[in-house]
Short mmCIF file of C-alpha atoms and ligand atoms in Angstrom, two decimals:
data_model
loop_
_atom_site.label_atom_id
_atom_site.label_comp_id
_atom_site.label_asym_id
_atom_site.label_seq_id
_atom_site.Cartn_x
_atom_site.Cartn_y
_atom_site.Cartn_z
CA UNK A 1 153.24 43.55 59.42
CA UNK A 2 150.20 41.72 60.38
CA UNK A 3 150.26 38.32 61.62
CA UNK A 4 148.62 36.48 58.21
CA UNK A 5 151.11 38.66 56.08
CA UNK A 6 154.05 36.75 58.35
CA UNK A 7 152.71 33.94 57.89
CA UNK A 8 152.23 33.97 54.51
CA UNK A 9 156.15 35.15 53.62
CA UNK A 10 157.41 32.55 55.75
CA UNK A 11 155.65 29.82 53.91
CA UNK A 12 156.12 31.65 50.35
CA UNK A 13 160.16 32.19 51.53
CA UNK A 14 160.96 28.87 49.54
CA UNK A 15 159.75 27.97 46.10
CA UNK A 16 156.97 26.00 46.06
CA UNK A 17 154.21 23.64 44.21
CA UNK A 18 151.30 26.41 44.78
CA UNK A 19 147.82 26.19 43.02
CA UNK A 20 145.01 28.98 42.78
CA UNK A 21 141.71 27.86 42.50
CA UNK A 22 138.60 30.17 42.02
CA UNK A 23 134.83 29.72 41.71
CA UNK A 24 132.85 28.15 38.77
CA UNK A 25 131.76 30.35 35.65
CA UNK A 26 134.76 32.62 36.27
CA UNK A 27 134.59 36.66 35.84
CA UNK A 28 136.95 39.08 35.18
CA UNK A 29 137.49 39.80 39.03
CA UNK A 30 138.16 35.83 39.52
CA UNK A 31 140.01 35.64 36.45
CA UNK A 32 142.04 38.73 37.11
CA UNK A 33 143.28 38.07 40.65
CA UNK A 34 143.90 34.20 39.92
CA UNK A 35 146.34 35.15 36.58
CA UNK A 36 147.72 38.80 38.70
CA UNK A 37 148.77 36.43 41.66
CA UNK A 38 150.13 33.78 39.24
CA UNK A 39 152.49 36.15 37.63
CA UNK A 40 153.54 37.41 40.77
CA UNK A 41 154.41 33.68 42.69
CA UNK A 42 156.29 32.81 39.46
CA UNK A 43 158.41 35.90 39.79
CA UNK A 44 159.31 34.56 43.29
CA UNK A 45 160.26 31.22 41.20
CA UNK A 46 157.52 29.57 42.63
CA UNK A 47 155.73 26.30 40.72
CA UNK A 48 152.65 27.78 40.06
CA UNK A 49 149.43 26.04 38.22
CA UNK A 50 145.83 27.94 38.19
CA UNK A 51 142.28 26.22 37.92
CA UNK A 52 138.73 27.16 36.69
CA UNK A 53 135.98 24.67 38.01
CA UNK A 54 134.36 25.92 34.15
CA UNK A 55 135.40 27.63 31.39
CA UNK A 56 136.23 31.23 31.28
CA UNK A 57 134.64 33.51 28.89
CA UNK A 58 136.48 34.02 25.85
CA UNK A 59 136.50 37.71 26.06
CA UNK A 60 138.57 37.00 28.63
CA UNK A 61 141.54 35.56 26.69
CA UNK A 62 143.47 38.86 26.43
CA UNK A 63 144.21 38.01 30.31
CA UNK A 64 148.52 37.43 30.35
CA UNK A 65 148.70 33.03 31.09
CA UNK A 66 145.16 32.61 31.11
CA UNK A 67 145.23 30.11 28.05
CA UNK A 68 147.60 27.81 30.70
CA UNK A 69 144.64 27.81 33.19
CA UNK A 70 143.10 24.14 33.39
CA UNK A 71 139.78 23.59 33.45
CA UNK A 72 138.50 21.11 36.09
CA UNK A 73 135.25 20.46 33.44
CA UNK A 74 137.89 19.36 30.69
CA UNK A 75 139.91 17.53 32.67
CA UNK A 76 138.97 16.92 36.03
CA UNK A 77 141.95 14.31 36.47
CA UNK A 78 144.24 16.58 36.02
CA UNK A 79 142.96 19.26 38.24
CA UNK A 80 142.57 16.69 41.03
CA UNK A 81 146.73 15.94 40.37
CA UNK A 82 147.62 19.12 40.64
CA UNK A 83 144.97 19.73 44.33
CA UNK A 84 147.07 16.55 45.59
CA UNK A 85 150.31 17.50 44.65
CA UNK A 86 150.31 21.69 45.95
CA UNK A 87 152.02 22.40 48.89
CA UNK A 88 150.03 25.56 49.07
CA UNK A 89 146.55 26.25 47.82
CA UNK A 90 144.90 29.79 47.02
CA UNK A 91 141.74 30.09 47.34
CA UNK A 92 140.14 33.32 45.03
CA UNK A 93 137.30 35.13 44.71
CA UNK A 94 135.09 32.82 46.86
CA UNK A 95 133.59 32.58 50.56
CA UNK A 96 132.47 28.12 50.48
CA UNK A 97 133.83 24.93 48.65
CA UNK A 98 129.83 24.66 47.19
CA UNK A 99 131.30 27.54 44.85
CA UNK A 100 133.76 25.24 42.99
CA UNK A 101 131.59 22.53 42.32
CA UNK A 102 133.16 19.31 42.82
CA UNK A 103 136.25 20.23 43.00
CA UNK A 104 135.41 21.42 46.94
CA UNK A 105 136.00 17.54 47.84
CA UNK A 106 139.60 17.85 46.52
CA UNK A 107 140.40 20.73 48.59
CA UNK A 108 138.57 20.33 51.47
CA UNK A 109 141.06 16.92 52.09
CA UNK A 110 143.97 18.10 50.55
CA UNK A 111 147.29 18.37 52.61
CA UNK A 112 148.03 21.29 51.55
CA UNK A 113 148.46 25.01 53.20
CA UNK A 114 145.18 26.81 51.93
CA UNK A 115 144.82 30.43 52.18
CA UNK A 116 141.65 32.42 51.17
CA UNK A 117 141.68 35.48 49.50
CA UNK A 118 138.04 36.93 49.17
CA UNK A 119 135.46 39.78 49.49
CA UNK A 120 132.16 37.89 49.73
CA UNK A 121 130.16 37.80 53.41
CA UNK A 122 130.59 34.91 55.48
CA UNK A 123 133.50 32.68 54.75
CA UNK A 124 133.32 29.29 55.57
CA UNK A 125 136.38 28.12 57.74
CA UNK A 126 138.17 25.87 55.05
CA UNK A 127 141.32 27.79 54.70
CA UNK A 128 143.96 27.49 57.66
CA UNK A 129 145.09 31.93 56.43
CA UNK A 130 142.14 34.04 55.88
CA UNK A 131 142.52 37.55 53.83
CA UNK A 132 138.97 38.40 53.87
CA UNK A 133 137.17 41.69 53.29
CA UNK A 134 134.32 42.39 52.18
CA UNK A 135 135.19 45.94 52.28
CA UNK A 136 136.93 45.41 49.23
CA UNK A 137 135.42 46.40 45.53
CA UNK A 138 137.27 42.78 44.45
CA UNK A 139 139.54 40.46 45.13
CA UNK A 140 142.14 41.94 42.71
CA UNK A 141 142.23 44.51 45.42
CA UNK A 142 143.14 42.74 47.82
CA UNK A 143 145.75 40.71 45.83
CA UNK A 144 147.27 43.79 44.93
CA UNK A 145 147.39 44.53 48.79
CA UNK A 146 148.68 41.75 49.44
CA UNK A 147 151.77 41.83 47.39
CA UNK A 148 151.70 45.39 48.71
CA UNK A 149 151.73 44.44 52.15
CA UNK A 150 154.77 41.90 51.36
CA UNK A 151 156.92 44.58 50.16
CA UNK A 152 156.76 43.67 46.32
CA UNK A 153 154.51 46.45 45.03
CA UNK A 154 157.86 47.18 42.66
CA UNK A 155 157.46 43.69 40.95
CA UNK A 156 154.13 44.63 39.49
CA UNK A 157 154.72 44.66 36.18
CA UNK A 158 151.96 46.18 33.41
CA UNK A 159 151.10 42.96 32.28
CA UNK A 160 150.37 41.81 35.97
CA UNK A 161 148.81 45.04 36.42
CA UNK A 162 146.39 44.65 33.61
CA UNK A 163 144.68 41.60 35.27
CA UNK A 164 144.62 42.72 38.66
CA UNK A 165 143.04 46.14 37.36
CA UNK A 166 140.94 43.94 35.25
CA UNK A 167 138.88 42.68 38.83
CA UNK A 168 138.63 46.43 40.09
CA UNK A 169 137.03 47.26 36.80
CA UNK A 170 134.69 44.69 36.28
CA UNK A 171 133.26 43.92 40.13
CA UNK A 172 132.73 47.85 39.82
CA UNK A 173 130.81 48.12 37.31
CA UNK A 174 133.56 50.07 36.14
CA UNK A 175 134.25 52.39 39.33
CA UNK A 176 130.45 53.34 39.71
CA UNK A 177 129.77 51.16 42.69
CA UNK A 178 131.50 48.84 45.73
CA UNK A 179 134.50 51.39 45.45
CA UNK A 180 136.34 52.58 48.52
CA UNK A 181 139.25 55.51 48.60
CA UNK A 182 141.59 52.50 48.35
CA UNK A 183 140.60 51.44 45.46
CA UNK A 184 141.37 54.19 43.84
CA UNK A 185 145.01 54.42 45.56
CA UNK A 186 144.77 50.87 43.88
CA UNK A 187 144.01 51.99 40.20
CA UNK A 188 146.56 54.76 40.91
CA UNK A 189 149.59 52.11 42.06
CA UNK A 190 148.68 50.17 38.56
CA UNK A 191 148.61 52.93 36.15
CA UNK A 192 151.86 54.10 37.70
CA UNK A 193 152.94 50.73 37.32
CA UNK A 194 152.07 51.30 33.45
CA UNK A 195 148.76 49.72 33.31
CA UNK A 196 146.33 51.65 29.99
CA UNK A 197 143.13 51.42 31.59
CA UNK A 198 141.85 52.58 28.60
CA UNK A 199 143.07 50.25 26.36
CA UNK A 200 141.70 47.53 28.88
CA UNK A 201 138.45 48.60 29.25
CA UNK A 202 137.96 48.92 25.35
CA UNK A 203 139.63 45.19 25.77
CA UNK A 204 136.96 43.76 28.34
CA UNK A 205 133.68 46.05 26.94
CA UNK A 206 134.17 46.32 23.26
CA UNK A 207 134.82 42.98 22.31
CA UNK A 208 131.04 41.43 21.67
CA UNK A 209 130.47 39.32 19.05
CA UNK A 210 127.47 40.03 16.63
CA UNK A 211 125.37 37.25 18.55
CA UNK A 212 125.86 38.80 22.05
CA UNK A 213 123.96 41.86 20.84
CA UNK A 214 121.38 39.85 19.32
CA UNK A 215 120.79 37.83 22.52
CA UNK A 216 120.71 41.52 24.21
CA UNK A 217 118.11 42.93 22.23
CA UNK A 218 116.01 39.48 22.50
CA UNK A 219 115.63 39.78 25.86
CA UNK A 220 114.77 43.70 26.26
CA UNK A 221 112.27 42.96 23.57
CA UNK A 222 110.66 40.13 24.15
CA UNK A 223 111.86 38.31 27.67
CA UNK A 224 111.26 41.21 30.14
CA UNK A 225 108.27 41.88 32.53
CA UNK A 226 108.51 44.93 34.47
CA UNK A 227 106.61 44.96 37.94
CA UNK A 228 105.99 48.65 37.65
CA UNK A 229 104.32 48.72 41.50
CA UNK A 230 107.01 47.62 43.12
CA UNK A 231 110.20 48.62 41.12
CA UNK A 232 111.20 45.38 40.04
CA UNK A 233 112.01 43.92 36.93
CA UNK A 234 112.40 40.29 35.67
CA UNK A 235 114.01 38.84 32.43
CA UNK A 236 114.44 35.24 31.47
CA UNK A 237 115.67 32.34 29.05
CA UNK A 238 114.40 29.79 27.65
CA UNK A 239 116.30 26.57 26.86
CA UNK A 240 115.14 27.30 23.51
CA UNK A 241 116.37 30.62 23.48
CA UNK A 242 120.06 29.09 24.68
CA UNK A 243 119.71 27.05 21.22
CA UNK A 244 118.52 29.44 18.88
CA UNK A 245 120.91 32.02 20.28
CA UNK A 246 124.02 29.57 20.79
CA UNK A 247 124.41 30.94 24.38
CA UNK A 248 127.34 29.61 25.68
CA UNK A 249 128.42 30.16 28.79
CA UNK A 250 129.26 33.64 29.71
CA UNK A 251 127.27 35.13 27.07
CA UNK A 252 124.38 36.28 29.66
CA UNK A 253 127.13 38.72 31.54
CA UNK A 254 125.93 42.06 32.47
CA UNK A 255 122.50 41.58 30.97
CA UNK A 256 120.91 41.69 34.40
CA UNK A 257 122.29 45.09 34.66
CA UNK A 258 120.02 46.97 31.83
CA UNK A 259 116.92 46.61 33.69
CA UNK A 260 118.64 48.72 36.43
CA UNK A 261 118.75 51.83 33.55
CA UNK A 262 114.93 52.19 33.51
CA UNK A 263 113.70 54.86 35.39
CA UNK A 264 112.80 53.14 39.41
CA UNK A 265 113.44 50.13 38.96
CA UNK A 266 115.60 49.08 41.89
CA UNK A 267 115.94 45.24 41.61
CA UNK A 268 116.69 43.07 39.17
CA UNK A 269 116.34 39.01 38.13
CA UNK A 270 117.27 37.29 35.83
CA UNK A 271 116.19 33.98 35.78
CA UNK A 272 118.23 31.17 32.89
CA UNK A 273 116.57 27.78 31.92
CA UNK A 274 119.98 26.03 31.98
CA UNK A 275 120.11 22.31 31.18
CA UNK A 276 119.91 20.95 34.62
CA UNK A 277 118.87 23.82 36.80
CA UNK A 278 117.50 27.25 37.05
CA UNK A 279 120.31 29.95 37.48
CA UNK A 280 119.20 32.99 38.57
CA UNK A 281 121.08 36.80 39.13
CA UNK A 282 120.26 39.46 40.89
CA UNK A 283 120.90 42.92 41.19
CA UNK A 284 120.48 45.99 43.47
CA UNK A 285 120.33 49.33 43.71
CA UNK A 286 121.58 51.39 47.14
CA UNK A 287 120.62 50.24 50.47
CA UNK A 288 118.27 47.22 49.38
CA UNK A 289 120.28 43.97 49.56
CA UNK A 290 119.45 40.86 47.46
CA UNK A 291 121.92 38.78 48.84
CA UNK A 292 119.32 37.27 51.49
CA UNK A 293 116.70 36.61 49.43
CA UNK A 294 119.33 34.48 47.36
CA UNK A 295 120.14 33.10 50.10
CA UNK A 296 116.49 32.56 51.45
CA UNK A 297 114.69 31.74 48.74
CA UNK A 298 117.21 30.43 45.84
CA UNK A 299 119.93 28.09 47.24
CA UNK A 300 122.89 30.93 46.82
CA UNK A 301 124.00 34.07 48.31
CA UNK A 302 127.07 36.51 47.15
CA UNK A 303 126.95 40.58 48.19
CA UNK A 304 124.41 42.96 48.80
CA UNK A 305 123.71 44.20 45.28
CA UNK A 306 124.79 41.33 43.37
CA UNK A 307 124.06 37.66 44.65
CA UNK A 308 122.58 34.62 42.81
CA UNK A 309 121.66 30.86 43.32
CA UNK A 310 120.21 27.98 41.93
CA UNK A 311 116.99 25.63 42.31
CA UNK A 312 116.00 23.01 40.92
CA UNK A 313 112.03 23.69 39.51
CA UNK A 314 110.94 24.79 36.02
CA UNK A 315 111.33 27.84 34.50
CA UNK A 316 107.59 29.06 35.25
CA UNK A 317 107.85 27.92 38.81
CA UNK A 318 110.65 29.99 39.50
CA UNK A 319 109.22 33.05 37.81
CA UNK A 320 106.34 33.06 39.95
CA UNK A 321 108.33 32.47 43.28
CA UNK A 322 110.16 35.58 42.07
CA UNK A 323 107.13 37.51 41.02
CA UNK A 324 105.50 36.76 44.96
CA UNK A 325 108.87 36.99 46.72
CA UNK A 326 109.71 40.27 45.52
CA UNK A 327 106.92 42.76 46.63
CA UNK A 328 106.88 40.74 50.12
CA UNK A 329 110.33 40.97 50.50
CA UNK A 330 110.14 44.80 49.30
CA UNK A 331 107.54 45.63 51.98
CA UNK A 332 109.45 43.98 54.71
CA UNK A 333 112.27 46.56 53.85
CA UNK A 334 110.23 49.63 53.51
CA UNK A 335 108.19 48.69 57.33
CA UNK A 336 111.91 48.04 58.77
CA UNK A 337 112.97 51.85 57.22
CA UNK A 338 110.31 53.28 58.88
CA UNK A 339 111.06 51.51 61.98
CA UNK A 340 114.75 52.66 62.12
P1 5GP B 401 125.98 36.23 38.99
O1 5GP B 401 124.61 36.77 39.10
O2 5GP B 401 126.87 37.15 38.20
O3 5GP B 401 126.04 34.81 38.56
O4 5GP B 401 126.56 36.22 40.45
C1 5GP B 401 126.66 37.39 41.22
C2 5GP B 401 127.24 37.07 42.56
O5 5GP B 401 126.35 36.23 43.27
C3 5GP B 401 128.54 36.27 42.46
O6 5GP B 401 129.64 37.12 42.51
C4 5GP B 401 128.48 35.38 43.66
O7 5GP B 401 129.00 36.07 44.77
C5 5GP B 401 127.01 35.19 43.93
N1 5GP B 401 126.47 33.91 43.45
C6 5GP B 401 126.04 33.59 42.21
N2 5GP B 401 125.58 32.34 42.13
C7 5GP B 401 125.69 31.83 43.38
C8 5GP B 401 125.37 30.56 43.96
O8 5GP B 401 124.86 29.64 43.32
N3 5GP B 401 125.65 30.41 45.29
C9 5GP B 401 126.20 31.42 46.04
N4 5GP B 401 126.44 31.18 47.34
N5 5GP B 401 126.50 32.62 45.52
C10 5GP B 401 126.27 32.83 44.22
MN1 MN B 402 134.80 39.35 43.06
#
């Protein structure tokens, strides 16, 4: 038994006032692992209250206790409360307290025990326990190992088992990339544990509403520019467009991802007009990593073929940093390949 997993049953050997926080606009991997790890601290009669800096997306509400979640945005009095009063804090799904907006302050001074459990490069040191790996496909994965690795794989029950599969199938693109052999051994342990991975994914993909598809084919016709050169394609939003197609948060998931189905293009950005800032996602494909031009040239950061940020600059500014940024950054990569 490693020395964290000690730890960790020694303070969990006594029911306690535990929160789990993870980062703002929550996915299924953050959702999954915060609501998986729930269940299983109230099994050990633990006190156990979970919190989204921002809502969750609704497709999401098939996720077991995820209607009980509070939402710092709602009620950020309440949230704060509950920081002051844990005994132990959980920390999911993210690597610095920037990633939970201003709920970071709350943490970062509470008294409370505060263990990370997280995938993404980097973490900054603001837990005292640290289960990072960013070997993992998700965090679910490593919540799941962690109950593992605490003897309590038994306890998993399927409704457990649905949200922590939920992470491994959504940060995977549905097992096509960031997989390991574990994470198989992973999906295995939770369909034993009588987990319908079919019936979840038709829960998590199939669930659209008429105005998602809309938005979809709005921006494949009309809001993508492909840099044919250099393999890169861009796609934006308006603030208009969030109007006229009701976006609401959440409703841009997994759009990025279609301009990585035509035929060589290898990155991906997608660049939203929110109301205060410009958001912006990118993607990957094999060795080419996005996460430091994120990091470099957009305030943010996040994994190697999936990273984003924020700046603060209009929409057109943004689209041309992207449009020079990109075939520099491109070249760099191709003159270091040759180098190697
Ligand atoms: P998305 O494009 O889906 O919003 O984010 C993809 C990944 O990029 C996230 O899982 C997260 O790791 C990272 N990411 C997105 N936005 C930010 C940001 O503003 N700051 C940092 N540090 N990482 C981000
Ligand atoms: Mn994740």
């Amino acid at each position: 038994m490693s020395e964290e997993i000690q730890q960790l049953k020694q303070i969990l050997s006594l029911p306690k006032e535990i929160t789990i926080v993870t980062h703002r606009n929550p996915d299924g991997d953050a959702i999954g692992s915060s609501m998986g790890l729930a269940a299983y601290l109230q099994k050990l009669h633990h006190q156990v209250k979970v919190i989204f800096p921002s809502e969750y997306p609704t497709s999401y509400s098939f996720i077991a206790g995820v209607q009980r979640a509070m939402i710092f945005d709602l009620d950020p009095n309440a949230a704060r409360q509950a920081i002051d009063k844990s005994e132990v804090i959980f920390c999911l799904d993210f690597n610095g307290l920037d990633r939970v907006d201003k709920l970071g302050e709350s943490i970062q001074f509470a008294k409370a025990k505060k263990i990370l459990i997280d995938h993404h490069l980097d973490p900054e040191p603001f837990t005292d326990i640290e289960f990072s790996d960013i070997s993992a496909s998700s965090t679910c994965e490593l919540v799941f190992k962690l109950i593992d690795d605490l003897g309590d794989r038994h306890k998993i029950d399927p409704s457990m088992g649905e949200s922590i599969f939920t992470g491994l199938i959504t940060d995977t693109g549905s097992f096509r990339y960031g997989t390991r052999p574990y994470t198989y051994e992973v999906a295995a342990a939770l369909k034993q544990a009588g987990v319908d991975d079919y019936l979840l994914s038709d829960k998590i993909y199939n669930s659209q509403k008429v105005k998602h598809l809309r938005l979809l084919g709005h921006c494949l016709a009309n809001r993508m520019e492909i840099m044919e050169d250099y393999g890169v394609g861009i796609m934006w939003l308006t603030r208009k467009d969030y109007a006229d197609f009701d976006i609401q948060r959440g409703d841009t998931e997994g759009i990025v991802n279609y301009m990585l189905m035509i035929e060589n293009v290898k990155v991906a950005a997608f660049i939203l007009e929110q109301p205060a800032i410009i958001k912006i996602s990118l993607r990957s494909k094999g060795d080419i990593s996005v996460q430091e031009i994120a990091q470099k040239y957009f305030n943010g950061g996040g994994h190697k073929n999936a990273s984003g940020g924020g700046v603060y600059a209009s929409l057109k500014d943004v689209k041309d940093r992207v449009r020079k940024v990109m075939p520099e950054y491109l070249k760099k990569y191709q003159d270091q390949k040759q180098i190697n």
